[in-house]
Short mmCIF file of C-alpha atoms in Angstrom, two decimals:
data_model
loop_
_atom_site.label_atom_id
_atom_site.label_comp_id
_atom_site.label_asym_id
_atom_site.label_seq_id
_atom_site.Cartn_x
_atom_site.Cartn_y
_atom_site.Cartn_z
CA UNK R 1 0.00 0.00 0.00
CA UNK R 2 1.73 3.22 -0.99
CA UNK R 3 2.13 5.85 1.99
CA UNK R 4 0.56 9.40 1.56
CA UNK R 5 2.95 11.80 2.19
CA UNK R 6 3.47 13.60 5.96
CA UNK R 7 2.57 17.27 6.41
CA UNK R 8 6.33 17.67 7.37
CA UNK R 9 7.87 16.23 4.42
CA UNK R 10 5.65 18.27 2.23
CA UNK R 11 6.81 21.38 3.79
CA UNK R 12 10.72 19.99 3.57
CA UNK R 13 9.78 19.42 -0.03
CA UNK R 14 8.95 22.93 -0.59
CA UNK R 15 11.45 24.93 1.32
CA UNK R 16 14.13 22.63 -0.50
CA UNK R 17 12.68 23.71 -3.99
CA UNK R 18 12.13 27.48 -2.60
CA UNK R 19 15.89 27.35 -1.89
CA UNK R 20 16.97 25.57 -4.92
CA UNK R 21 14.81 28.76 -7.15
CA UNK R 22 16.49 31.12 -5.01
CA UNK R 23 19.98 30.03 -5.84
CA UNK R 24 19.20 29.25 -9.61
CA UNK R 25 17.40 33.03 -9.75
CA UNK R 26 20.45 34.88 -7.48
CA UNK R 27 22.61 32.88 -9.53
CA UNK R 28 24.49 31.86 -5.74
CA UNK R 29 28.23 31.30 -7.00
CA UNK R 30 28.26 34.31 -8.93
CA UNK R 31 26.58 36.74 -5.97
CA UNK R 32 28.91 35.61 -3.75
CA UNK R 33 32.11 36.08 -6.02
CA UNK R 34 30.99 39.52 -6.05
CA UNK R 35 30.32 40.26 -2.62
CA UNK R 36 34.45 39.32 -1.43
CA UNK R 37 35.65 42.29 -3.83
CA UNK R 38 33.24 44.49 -2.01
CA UNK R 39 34.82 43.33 1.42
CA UNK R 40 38.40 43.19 0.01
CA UNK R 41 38.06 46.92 -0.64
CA UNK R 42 36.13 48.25 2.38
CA UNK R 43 39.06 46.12 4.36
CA UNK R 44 41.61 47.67 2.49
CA UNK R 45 40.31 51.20 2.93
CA UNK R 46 40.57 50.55 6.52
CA UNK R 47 43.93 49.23 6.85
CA UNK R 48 45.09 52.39 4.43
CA UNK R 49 43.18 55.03 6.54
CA UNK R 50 44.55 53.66 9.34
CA UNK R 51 40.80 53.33 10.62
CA UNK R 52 39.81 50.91 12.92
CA UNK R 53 36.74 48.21 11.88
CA UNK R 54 35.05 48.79 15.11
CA UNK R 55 34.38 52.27 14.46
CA UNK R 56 32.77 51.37 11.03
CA UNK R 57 30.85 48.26 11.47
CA UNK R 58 27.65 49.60 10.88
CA UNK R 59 28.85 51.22 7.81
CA UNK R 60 30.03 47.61 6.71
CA UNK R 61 26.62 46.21 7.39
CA UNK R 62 25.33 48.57 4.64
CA UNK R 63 28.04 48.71 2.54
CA UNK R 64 27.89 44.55 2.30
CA UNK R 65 23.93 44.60 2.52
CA UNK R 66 23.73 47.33 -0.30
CA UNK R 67 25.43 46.14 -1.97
CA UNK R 68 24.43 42.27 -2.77
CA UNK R 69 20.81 43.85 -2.65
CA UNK R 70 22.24 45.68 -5.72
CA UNK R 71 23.73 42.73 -7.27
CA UNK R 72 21.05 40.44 -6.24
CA UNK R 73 18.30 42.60 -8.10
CA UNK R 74 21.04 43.05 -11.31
CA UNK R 75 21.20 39.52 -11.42
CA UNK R 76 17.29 39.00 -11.14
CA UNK R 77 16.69 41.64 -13.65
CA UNK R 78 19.13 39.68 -16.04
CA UNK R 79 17.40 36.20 -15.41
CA UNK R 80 14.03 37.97 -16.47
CA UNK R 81 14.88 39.49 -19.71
CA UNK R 82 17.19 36.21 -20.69
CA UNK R 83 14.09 33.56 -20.16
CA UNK R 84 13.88 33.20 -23.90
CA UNK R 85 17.68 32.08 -23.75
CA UNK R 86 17.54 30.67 -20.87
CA UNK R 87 14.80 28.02 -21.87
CA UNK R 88 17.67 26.99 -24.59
CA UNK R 89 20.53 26.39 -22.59
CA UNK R 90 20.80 23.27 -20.49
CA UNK R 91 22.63 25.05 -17.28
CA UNK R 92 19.70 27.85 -16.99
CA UNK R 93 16.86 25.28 -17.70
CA UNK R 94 16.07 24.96 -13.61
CA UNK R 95 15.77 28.48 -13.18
CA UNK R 96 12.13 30.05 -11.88
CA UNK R 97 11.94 31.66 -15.40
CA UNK R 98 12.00 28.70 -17.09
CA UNK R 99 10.44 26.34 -14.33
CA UNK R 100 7.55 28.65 -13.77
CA UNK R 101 7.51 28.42 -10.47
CA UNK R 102 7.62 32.10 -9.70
CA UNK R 103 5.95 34.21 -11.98
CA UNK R 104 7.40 36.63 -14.35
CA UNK R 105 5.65 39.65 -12.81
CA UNK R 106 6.94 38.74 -9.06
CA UNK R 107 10.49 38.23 -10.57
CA UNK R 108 10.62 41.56 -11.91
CA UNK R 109 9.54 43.97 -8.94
CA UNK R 110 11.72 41.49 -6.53
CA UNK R 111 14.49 42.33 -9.02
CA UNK R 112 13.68 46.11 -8.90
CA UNK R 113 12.79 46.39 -5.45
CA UNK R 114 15.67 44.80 -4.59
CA UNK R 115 17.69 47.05 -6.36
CA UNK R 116 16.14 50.27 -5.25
CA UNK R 117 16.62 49.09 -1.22
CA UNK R 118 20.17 47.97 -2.21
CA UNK R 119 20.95 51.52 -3.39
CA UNK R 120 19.03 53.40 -0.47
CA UNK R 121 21.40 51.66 2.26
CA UNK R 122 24.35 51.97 0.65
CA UNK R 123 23.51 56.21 0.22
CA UNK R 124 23.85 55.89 3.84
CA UNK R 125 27.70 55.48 3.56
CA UNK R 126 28.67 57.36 0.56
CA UNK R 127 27.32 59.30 -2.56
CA UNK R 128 30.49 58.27 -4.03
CA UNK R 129 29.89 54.43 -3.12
CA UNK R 130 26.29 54.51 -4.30
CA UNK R 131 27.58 56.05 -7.84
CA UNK R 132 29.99 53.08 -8.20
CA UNK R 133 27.43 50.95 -7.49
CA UNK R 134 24.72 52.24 -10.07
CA UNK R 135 27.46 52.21 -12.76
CA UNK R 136 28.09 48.27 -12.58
CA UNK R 137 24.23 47.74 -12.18
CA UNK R 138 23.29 49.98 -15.08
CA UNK R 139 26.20 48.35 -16.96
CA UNK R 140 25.10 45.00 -16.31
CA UNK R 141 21.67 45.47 -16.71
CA UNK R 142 21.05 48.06 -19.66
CA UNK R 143 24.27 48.06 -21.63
CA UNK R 144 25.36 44.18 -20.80
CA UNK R 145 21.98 42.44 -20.62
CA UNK R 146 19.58 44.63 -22.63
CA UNK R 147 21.52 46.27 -25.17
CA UNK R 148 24.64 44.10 -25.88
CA UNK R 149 24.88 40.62 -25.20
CA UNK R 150 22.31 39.68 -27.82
CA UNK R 151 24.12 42.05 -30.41
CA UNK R 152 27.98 41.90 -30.26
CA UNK R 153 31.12 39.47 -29.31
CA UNK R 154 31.85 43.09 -27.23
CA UNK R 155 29.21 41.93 -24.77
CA UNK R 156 31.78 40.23 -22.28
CA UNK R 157 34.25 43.39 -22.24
CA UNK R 158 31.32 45.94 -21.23
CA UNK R 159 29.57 43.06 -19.04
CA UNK R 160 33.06 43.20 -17.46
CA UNK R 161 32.84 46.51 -15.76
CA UNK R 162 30.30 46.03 -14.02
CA UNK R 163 31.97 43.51 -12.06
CA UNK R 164 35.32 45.74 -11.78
CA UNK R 165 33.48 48.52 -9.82
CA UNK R 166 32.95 46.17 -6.63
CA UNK R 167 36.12 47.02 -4.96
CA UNK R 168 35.38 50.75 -5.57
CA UNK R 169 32.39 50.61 -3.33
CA UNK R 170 33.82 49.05 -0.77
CA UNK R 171 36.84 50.93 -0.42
CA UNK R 172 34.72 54.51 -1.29
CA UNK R 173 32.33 54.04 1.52
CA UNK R 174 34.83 54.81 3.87
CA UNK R 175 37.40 57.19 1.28
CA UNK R 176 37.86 58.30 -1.44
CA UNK R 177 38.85 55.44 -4.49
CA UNK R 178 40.94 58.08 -6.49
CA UNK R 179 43.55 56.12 -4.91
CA UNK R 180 46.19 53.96 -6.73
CA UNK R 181 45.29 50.41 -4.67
CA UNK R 182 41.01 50.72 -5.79
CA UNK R 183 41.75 51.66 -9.26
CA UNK R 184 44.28 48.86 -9.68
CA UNK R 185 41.42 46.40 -8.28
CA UNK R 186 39.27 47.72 -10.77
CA UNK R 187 41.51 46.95 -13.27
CA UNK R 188 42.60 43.75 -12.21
CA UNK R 189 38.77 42.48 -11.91
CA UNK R 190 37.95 44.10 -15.73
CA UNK R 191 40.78 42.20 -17.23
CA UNK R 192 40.41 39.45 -15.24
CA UNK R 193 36.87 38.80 -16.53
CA UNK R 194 37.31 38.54 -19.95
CA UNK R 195 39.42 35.30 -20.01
CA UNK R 196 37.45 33.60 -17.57
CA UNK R 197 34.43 34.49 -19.31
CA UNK R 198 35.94 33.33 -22.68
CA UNK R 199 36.85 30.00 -21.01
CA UNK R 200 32.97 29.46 -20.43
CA UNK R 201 31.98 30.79 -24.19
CA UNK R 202 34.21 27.55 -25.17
CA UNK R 203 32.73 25.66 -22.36
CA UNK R 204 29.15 25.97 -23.47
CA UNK R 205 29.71 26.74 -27.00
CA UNK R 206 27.27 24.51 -28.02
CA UNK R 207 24.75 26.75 -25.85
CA UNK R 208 25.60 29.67 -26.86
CA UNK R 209 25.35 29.00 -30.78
CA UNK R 210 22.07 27.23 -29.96
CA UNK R 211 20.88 30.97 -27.90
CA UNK R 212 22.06 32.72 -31.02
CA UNK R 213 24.25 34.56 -28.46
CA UNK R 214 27.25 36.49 -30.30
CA UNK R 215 29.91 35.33 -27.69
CA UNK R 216 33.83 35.39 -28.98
CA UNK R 217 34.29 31.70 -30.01
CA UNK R 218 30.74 31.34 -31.67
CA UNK R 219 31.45 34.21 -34.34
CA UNK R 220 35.11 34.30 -34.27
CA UNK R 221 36.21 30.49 -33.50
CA UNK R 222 38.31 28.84 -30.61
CA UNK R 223 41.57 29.94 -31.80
CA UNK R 224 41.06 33.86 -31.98
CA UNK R 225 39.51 32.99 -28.66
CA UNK R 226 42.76 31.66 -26.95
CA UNK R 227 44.95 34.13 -28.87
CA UNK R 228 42.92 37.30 -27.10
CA UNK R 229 42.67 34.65 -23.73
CA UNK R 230 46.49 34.55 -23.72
CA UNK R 231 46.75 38.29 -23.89
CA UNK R 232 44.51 39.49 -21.43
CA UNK R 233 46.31 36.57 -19.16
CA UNK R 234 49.51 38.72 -20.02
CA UNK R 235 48.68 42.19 -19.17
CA UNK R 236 47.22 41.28 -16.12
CA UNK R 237 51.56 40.45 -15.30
CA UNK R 238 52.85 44.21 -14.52
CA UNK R 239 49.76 44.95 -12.43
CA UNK R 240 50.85 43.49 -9.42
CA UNK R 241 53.90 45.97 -9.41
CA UNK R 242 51.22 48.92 -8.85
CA UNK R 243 50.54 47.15 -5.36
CA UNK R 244 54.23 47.13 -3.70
CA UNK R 245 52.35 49.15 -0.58
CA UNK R 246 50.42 45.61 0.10
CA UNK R 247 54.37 44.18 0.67
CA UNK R 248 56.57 41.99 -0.97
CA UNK R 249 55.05 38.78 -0.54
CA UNK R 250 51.41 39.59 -1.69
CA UNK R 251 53.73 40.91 -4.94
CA UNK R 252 55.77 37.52 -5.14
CA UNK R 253 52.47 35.53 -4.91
CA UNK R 254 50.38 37.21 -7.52
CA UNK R 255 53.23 37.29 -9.62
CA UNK R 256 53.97 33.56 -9.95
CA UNK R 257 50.26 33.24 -10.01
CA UNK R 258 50.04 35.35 -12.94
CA UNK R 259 53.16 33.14 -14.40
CA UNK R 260 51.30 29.96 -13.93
CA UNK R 261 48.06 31.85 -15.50
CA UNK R 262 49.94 32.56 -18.70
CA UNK R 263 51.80 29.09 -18.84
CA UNK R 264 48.22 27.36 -18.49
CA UNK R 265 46.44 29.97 -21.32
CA UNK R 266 49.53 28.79 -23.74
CA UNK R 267 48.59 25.69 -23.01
CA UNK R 268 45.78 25.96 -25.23
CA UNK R 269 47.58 26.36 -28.35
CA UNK R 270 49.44 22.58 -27.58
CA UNK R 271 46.01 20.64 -26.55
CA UNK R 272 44.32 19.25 -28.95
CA UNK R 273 40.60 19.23 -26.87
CA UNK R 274 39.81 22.87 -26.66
CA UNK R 275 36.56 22.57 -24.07
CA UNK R 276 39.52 20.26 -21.94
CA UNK R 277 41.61 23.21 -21.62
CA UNK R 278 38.53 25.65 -21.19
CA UNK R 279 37.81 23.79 -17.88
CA UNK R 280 41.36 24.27 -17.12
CA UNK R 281 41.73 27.71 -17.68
CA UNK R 282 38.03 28.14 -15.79
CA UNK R 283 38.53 26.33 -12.62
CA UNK R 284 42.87 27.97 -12.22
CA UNK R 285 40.97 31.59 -12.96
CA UNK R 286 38.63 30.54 -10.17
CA UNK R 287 41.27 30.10 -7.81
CA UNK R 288 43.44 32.73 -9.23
CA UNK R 289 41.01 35.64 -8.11
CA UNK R 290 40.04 33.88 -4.57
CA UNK R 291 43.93 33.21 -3.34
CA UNK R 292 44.70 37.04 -5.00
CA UNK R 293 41.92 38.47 -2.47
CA UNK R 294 42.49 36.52 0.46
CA UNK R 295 46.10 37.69 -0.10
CA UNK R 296 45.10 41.30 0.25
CA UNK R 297 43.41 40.65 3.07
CA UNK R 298 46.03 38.30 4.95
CA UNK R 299 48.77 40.72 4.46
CA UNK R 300 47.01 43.90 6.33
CA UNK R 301 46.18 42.34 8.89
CA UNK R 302 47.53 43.79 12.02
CA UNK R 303 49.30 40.55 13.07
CA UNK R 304 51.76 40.84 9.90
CA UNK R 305 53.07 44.05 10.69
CA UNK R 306 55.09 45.94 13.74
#
């Protein structure tokens, strides 16, 4: 005889699939990628203003919960206006959009609502933090996801900056970022982007050509691809050089990370399965931006200096 169902596992059911629509709409990996630049630079304006973090903790509860309010309704904006795309490609397929679990018209005034809360918190730090902020979520949403990625292979260099600017609120909603150490996060992150985002155009080619989405490899092919990979892998090298008030050792480390980056993006032109070396160059740009942040943050702290 086959068991009805309990009241409790019912309600386990749903709050697991409420969670799992949550994380496919947020798009989890990618929110919280964002969020550590954000910290990275609010720590770093600290340790440079020689402030201390107890005297700004509520201003880092706004910055960090403006913020990924900001993102968070950016992204949820993005997964709205890409349904059509999304109901192509096989990684977006369990989204809400697609799923139709939550409706179109709730999606789109959480994504705006979000967005407008996100921005009136984080004008309680700084008018210079907030303006940061609305130029990577206008970037991302009406140049990136409205405007470009549908129309030109330029789509992943202007979706870029709106990921570079994160560091720049952090960092301006306790200074001023016309300083040399926010502007060279900013462009660290922008060049940063574009490989890593070219390693998933090869990834998902397939996808992509399927979405009719212009990315670099579906109009242009895999080698062009790896040629521009390789040298936005090599001008991210002299950057690091910009940063010699962060120490010698956080200079050392990015360096040889940077080394290692361009020996694994020539590595490309010598395999012979492209999407191989795609997950490769993926998963070591992954780790190259995580171990580059903690870095920051492990050498200013107060135990590593007198």
């Amino acid at each position: 005889m086959k068991e009805n169902p309990s009241i409790t596992d019912i309600g386990e059911k749903q709050t697991t699939s409420i969670f799992i629509d949550l994380k496919e709409l947020l798009k989890g990996i990618v929110l919280i990628a964002n969020v550590l630049p954000v910290f990275t630079g609010f720590w770093l304006a600290l340790y440079f203003t020689d402030s201390a973090f107890a005297a700004y903790w509520d201003v880092f509860v706004l910055t960090i919960a403006g913020s990924t309010l900001i993102m968070a309704g950016a992204l949820i904006l993005n997964n709205w206006y890409e349904v059509d795309l999304d109901t192509v490609m096989q990684r977006t397929k369990r989204r809400p959009t697609v799923t139709g679990n939550i409706s179109m018209n709730v999606i789109l005034w959480v994504g705006i609502s979000a967005s407008i809360l996100g921005f009136v918190l984080l004008l309680f730090t700084s008018v210079e933090a907030s303006i940061y902020a609305f130029v990577g979520w206008f970037t991302y949403v009406v140049l990136y996801t409205f405007w470009s990625k549908r129309k030109y292979t330029l789509n992943t260099i202007i979706g870029s900056v709106s990921g570079a600017v994160t560091p720049l609120i952090g960092w301006a909603a306790i200074d001023s970022a016309f300083h040399v150490v926010p502007i060279m996060l900013f462009i660290i992150l922008f060049i940063w982007q574009i490989p890593h985002t070219f390693s998933i155009a090869i990834k998902r080619y397939d996808e992509y050509k399927a979405a009719g989405v212009p990315m670099l490899p579906v109009v242009h092919g895999f080698e062009l691809t790896k040629r521009q990979t390789l040298v936005y892998i090599v001008c991210l090298l002299p950057l690091p050089f910009y940063l010699m008030s962060l120490g010698t050792a956080f200079v050392v480390v990015a360096t040889i990370l940077n080394i290692v980056w361009i020996v694994v993006g020539a590595s490309g032109f010598f395999m012979k399965n492209d999407r191989k070396w795609a997950r490769i160059n993926f998963v070591f740009s992954l780790n190259y931006l995580t171990i580059l942040f903690l870095m920051m943050i492990i050498v200013t702290l107060p135990m590593f200096h007198s």
